Coordinates of C-alpha atoms in Angstrom, one line a residue:
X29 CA 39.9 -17.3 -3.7
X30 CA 37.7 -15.2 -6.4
X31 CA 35.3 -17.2 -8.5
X32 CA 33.6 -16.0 -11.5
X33 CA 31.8 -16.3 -14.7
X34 CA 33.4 -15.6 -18.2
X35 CA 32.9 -16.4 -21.5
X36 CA 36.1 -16.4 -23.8
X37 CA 34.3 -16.6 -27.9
X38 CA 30.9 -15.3 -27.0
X39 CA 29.2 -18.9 -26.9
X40 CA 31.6 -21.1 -24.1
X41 CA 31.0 -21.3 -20.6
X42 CA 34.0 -21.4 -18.5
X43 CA 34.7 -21.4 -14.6
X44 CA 37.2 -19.5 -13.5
X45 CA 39.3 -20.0 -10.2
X46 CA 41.5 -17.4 -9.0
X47 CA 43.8 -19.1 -5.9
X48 CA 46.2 -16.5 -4.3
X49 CA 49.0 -18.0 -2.4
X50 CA 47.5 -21.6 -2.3
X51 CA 50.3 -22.6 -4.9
X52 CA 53.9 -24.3 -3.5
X53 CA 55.9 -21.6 -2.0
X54 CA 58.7 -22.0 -5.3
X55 CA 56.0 -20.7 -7.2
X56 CA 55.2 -18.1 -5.5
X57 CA 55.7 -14.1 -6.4
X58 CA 54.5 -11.0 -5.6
X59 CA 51.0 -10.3 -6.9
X60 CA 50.9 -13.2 -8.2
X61 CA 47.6 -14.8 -9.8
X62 CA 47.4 -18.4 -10.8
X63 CA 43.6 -19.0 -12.9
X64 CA 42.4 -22.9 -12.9
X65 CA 40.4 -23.2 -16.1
X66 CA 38.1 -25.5 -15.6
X67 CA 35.6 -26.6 -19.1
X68 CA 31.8 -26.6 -18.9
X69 CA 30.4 -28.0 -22.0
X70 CA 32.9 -26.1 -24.2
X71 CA 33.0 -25.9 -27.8
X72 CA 36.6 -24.9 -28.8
X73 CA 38.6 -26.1 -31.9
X74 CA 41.8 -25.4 -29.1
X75 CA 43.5 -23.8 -25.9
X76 CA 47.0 -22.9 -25.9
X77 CA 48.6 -23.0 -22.8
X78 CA 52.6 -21.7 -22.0
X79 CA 54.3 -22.2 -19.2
X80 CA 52.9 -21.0 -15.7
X81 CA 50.8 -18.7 -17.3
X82 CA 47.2 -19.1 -19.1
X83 CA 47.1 -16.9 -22.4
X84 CA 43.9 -15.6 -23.7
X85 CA 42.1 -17.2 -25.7
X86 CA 41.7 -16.7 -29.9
X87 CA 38.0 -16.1 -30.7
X88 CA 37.9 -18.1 -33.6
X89 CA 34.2 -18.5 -35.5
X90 CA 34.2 -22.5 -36.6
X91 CA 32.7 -23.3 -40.0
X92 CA 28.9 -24.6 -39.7
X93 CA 29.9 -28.2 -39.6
X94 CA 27.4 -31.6 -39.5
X95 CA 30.3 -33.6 -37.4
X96 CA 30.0 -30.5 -34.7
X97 CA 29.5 -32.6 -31.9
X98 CA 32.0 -35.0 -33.0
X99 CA 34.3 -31.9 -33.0
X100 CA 33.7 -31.3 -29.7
X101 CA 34.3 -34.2 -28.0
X102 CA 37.6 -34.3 -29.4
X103 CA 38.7 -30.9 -28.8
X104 CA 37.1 -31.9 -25.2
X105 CA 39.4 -34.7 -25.0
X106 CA 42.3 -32.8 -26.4
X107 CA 42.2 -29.6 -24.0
X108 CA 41.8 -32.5 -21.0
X109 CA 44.9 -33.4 -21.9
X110 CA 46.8 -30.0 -22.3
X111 CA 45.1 -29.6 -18.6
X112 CA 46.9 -32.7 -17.3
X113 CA 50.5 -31.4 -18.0
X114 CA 50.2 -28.0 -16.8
X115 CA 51.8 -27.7 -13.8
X116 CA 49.0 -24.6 -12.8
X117 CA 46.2 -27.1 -13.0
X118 CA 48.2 -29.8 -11.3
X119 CA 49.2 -27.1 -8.2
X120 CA 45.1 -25.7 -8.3
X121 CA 43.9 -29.7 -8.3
X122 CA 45.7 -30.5 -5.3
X123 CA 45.1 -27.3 -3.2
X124 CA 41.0 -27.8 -4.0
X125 CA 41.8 -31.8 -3.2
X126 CA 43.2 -30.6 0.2
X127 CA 39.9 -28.1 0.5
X128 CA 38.2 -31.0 -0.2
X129 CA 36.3 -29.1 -3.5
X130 CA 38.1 -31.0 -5.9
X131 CA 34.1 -32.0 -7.4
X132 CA 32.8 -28.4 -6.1
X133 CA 31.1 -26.0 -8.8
X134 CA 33.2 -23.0 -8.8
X135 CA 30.8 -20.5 -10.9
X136 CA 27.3 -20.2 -12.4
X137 CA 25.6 -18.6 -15.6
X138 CA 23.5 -15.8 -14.6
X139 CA 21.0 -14.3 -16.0
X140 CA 21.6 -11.2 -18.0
X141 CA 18.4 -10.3 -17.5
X142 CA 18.5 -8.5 -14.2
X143 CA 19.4 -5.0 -12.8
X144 CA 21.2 -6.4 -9.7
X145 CA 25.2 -7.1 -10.2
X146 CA 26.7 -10.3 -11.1
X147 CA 27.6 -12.2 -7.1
X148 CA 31.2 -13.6 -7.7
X149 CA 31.4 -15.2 -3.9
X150 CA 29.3 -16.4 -1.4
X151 CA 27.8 -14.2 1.4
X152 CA 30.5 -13.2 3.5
X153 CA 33.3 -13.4 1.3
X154 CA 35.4 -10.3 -0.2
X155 CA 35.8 -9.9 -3.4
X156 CA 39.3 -8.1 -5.0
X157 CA 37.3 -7.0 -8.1
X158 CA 34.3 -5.6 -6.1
X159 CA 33.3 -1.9 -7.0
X160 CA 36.8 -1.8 -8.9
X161 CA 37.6 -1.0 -12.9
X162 CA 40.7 -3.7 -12.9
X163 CA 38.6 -6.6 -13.8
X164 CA 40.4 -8.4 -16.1
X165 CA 39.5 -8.3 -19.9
X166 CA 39.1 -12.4 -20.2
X167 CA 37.2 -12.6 -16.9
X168 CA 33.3 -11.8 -17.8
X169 CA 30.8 -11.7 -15.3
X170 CA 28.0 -11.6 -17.8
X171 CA 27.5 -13.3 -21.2
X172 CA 25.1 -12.2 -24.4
X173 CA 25.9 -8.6 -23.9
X174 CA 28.7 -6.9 -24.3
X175 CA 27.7 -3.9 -22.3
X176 CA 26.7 -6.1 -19.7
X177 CA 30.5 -6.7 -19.0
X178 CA 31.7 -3.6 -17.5
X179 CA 31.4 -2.4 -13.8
X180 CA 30.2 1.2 -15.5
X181 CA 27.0 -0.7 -16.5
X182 CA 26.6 -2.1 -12.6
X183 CA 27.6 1.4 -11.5
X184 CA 24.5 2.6 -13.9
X185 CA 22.2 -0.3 -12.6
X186 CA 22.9 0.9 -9.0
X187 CA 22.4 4.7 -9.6
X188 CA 18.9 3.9 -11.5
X189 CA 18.1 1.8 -8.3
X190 CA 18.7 4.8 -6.3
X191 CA 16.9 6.9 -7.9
X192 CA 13.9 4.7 -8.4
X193 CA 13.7 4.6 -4.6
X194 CA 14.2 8.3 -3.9
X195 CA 10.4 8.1 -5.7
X196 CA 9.1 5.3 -4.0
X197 CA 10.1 7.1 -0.3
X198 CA 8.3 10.3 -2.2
X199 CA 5.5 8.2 -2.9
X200 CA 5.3 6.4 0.9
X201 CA 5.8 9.5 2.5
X202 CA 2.9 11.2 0.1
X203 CA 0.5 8.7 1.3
X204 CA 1.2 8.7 4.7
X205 CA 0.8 12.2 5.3
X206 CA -2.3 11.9 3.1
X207 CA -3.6 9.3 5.3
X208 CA -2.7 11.3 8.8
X209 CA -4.4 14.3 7.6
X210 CA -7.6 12.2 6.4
X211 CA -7.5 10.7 9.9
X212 CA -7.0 14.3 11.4
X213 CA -9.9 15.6 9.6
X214 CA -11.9 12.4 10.4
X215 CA -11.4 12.1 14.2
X216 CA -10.3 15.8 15.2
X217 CA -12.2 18.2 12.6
X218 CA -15.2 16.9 12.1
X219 CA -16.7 16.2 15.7
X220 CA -16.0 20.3 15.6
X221 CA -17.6 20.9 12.7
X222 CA -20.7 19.0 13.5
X223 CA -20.9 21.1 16.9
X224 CA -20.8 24.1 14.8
X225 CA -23.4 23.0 12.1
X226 CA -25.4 21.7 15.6
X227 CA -25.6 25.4 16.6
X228 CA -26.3 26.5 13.3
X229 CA -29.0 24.9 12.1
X230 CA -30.6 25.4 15.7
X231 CA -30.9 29.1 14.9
X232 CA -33.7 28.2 12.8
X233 CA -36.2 26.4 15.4
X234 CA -38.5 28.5 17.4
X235 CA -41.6 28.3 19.6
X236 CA -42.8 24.9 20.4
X237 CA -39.5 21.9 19.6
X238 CA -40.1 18.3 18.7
X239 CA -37.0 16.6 18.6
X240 CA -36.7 12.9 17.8
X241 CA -34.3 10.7 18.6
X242 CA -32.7 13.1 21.0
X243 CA -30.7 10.3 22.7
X244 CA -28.5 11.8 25.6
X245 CA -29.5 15.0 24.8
X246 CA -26.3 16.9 22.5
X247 CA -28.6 19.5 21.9
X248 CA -29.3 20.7 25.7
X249 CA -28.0 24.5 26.0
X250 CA -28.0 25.1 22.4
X251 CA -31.7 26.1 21.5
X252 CA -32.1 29.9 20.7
X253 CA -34.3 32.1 22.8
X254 CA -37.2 31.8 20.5
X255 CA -37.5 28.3 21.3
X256 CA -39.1 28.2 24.4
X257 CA -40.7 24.6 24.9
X258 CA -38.2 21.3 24.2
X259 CA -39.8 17.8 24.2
X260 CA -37.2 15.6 23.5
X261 CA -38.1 12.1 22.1
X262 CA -36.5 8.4 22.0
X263 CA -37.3 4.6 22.3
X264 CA -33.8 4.0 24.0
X265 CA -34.4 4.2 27.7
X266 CA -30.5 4.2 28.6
X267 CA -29.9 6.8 26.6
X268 CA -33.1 8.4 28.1
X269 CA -31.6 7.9 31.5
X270 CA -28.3 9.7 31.0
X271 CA -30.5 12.8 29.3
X272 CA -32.1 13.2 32.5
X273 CA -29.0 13.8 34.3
X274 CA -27.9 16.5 32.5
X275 CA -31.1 18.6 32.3
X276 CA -31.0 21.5 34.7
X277 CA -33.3 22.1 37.5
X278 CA -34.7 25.2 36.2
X279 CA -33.9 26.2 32.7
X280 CA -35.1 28.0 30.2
X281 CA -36.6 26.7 27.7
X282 CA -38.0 24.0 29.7
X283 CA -37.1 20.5 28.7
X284 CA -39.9 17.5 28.5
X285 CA -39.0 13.7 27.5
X286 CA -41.1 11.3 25.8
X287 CA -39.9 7.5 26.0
X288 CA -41.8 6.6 22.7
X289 CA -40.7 5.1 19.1
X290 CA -40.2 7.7 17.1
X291 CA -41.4 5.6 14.0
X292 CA -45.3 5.9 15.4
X293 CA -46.5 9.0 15.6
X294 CA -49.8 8.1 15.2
X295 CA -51.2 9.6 18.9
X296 CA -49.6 13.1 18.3
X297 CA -51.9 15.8 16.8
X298 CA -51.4 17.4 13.2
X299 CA -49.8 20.6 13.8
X300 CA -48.6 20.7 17.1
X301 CA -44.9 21.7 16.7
X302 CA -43.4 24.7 15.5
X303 CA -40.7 23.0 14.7
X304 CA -39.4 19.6 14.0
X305 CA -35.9 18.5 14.6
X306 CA -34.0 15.1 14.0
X307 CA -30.4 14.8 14.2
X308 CA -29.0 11.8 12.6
X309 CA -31.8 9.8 12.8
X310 CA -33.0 8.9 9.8
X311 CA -29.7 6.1 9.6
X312 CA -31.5 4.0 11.9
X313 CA -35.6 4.0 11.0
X314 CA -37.0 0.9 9.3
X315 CA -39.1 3.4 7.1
X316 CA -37.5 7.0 6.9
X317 CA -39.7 8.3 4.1
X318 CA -43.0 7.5 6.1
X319 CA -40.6 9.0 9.2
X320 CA -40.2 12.2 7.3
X321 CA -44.1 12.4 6.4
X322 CA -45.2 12.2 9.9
X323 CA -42.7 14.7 10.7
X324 CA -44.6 17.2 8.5
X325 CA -47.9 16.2 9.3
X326 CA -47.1 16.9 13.1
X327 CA -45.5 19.9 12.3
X328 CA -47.5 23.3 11.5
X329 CA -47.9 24.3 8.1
X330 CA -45.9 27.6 8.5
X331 CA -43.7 25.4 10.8
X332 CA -39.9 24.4 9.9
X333 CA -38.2 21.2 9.3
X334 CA -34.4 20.6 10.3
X335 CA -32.6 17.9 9.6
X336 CA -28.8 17.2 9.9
X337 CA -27.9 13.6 8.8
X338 CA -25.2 11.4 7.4
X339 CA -25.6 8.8 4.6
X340 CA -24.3 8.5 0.7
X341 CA -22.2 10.6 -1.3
X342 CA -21.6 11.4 -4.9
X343 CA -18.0 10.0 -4.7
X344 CA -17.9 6.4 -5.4
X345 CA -14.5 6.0 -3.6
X346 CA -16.4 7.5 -0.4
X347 CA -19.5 4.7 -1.0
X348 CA -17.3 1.8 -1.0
X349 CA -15.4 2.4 2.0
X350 CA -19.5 3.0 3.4
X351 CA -20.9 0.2 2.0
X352 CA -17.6 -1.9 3.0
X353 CA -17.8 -1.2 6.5
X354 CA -22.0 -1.1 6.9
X355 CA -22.3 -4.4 8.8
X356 CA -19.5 -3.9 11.4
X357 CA -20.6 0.0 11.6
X358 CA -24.0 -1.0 12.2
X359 CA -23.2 -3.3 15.3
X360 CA -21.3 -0.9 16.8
X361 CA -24.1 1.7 16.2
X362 CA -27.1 0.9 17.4
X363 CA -27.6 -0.3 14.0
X364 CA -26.9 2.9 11.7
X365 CA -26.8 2.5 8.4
X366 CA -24.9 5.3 7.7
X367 CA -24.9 4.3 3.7
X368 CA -28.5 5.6 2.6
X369 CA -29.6 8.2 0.2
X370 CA -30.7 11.0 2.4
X371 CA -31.2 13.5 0.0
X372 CA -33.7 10.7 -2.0
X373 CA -35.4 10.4 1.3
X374 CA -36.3 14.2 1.3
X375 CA -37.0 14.3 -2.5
X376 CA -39.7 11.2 -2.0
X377 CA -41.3 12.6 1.6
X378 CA -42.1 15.9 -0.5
X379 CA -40.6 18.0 1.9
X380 CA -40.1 21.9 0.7
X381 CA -36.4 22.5 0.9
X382 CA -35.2 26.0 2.1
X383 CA -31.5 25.2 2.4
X384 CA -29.7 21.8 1.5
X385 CA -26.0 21.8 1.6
X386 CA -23.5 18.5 2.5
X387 CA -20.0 18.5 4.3
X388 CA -17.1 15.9 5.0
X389 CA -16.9 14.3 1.7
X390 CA -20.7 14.9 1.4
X391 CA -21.4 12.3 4.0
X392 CA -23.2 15.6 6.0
X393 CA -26.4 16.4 4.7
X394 CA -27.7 19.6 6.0
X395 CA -31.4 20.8 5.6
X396 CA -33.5 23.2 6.4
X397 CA -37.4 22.9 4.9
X398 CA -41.0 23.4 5.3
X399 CA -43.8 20.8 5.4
X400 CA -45.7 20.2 2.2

């Protein structure tokens, strides 16, 4: 059984119910279709019916008329009728009786507005005209469009879906390679790079080292030669702990440790460092402009300042995902706040800048500079 939706002047609804062999067996033949018309508020002046077989109908325009409704229910009245004394309608009527859909709605008005086809049957069900040309002419899936009738224009509709979601898998597969690759450079580059930017910018120190908030001690094994004294500060006693396990019996430079807060550096003299090192610090000191000035004042004056921090960008895209994430980064930090202006921290200390460059999305700041 096919059902479907057609329209037979442009402005009637019909239901359309295609039974093959659910007719006597006497009126049965070969390839034979039997259509029970059934009317859904129709407007019609009239339906000719012959025989066994329902002709097509006449599209006929009626005259604008006041009576209209009047009209209708006649030619209503007069097509019930015609109905009763075929013997098609009487043969569909009792094989839906003995279905027990006698009452059933066989079809529904679809929307022309969509870019999916028309659904003829319920899930499950085939369907004799699906994907095929030999619909025939009276039986019209859609209504209000005449170029909404063909399979060509479903066939269309189906290819434009296609190819819409040959870009969409572009687009998905774009991303996720974007977002692998930022995670590669995130979690696989970047620790390397900070090693390499470690070593670098600890070609600069020499003679006597300060280093605050040294932690477990990253930097063990990669001062230069010329730096031949370390004393290695922080107020974290844990982290203290593991930094004197690594330390080497003997070594050269020697290593000292200070378990002191690096924010008061009131009891060391002016001057006594030839150079003054902190290594992402600066995210976790209540005051890191007065930080940087006691930095310098401890520091000779033809002494050097390195700094290698992490903070704010220039991109805004980069700053909101910072400032996003600040709270639940700064629990699971030791309370960085790894969203600060670090370069606005060196411009208000007064430091002299040698060399300032930034790295990973400018998140990176690396500086080399002298004390004021």
């Amino acid at each position: 059984m096919q059902r479907g939706v057609w329209n037979s002047t442009g402005s009637m609804t019909w239901s359309i119910l295609c039974l093959r062999g659910s007719v006597p067996d006497h009126a049965q033949t070969k390839n034979t279709i039997f259509y029970y018309c059934h009317p859904r508020q129709i407007s019609v002046s009239s339906l000719k019916m012959k025989g066994k077989q329902t002709t097509k109908n006449k599209k006929k325009q009626l005259p604008v008329n006041p009576n209209k409704d009047l009209i209708t229910s006649k030619a209503n009245s007069s097509l019930a009728e015609d109905l009763e004394n075929d013997i098609v309608y009487r043969h569909s009527q009792a094989c839906l009786q003995k279905e027990g859909r006698a009452r059933q709605l066989e079809a529904v008005v679809w929307s022309p507005h969509t870019q999916y086809p028309h659904i003829l049957l319920q899930p499950g069900q085939r369907s004799v005209y699906e994907h095929t040309d030999d619909i025939p002419s009276h039986v019209q899936p859609y209504y209000q469009s005449n170029s909404m009738q063909h399979r060509s224009f479903f066939a269309s509709q189906r290819n434009y879906n296609r190819r819409v979601m040959k870009y969409v898998i572009f687009i998905i597969v774009c991303g996720i390679a974007a977002f692998v690759g930022l995670c590669t450079e995130i979690y696989v580059h970047q620790p390397r790079d900070l090693l390499v930017l470690r070593e670098e910018i600890l070609n600069h120190s020499y003679g006597k080292v300060l280093e605050l908030g040294a932690g477990q001690g990253s930097s063990i094994g990669l001062y230069p030669y010329p730096a031949h004294e370390i004393w290695m500060m922080d107020k974290n006693l844990t982290l203290l702990k593991r930094l004197v396990q690594r330390l080497p019996a003997n070594s050269y430079p020697s290593y000292h440790i200070l378990h002191k807060c690096v924010e008061d550096l009131t009891s060391v003299p002016d001057g006594s460092f030839d150079t003054v090192i902190d290594f992402f610090g600066l995210c976790h000191y209540h005051d890191p402009v007065k930080t940087l000035q006691e930095m310098q004042r401890v520091c000779k004056k033809d002494g050097v300042i390195l700094l290698l921090e992490h903070g704010r960008t220039n991109n805004s895209i980069v700053n909101y995902v910072l400032d996003h994430y600040r709270s639940s980064h700064a629990l699971n930090s030791h309370g960085c706040i790894w969203d600060r202006d670090i370069q606005a921290f060196i411009k208000t200390s007064g430091l002299r800048i040698k060399e300032l460059r930034q790295k990973h999305f400018g998140t990176t700041t690396f500086c080399v500079g002298y004390p004021k």
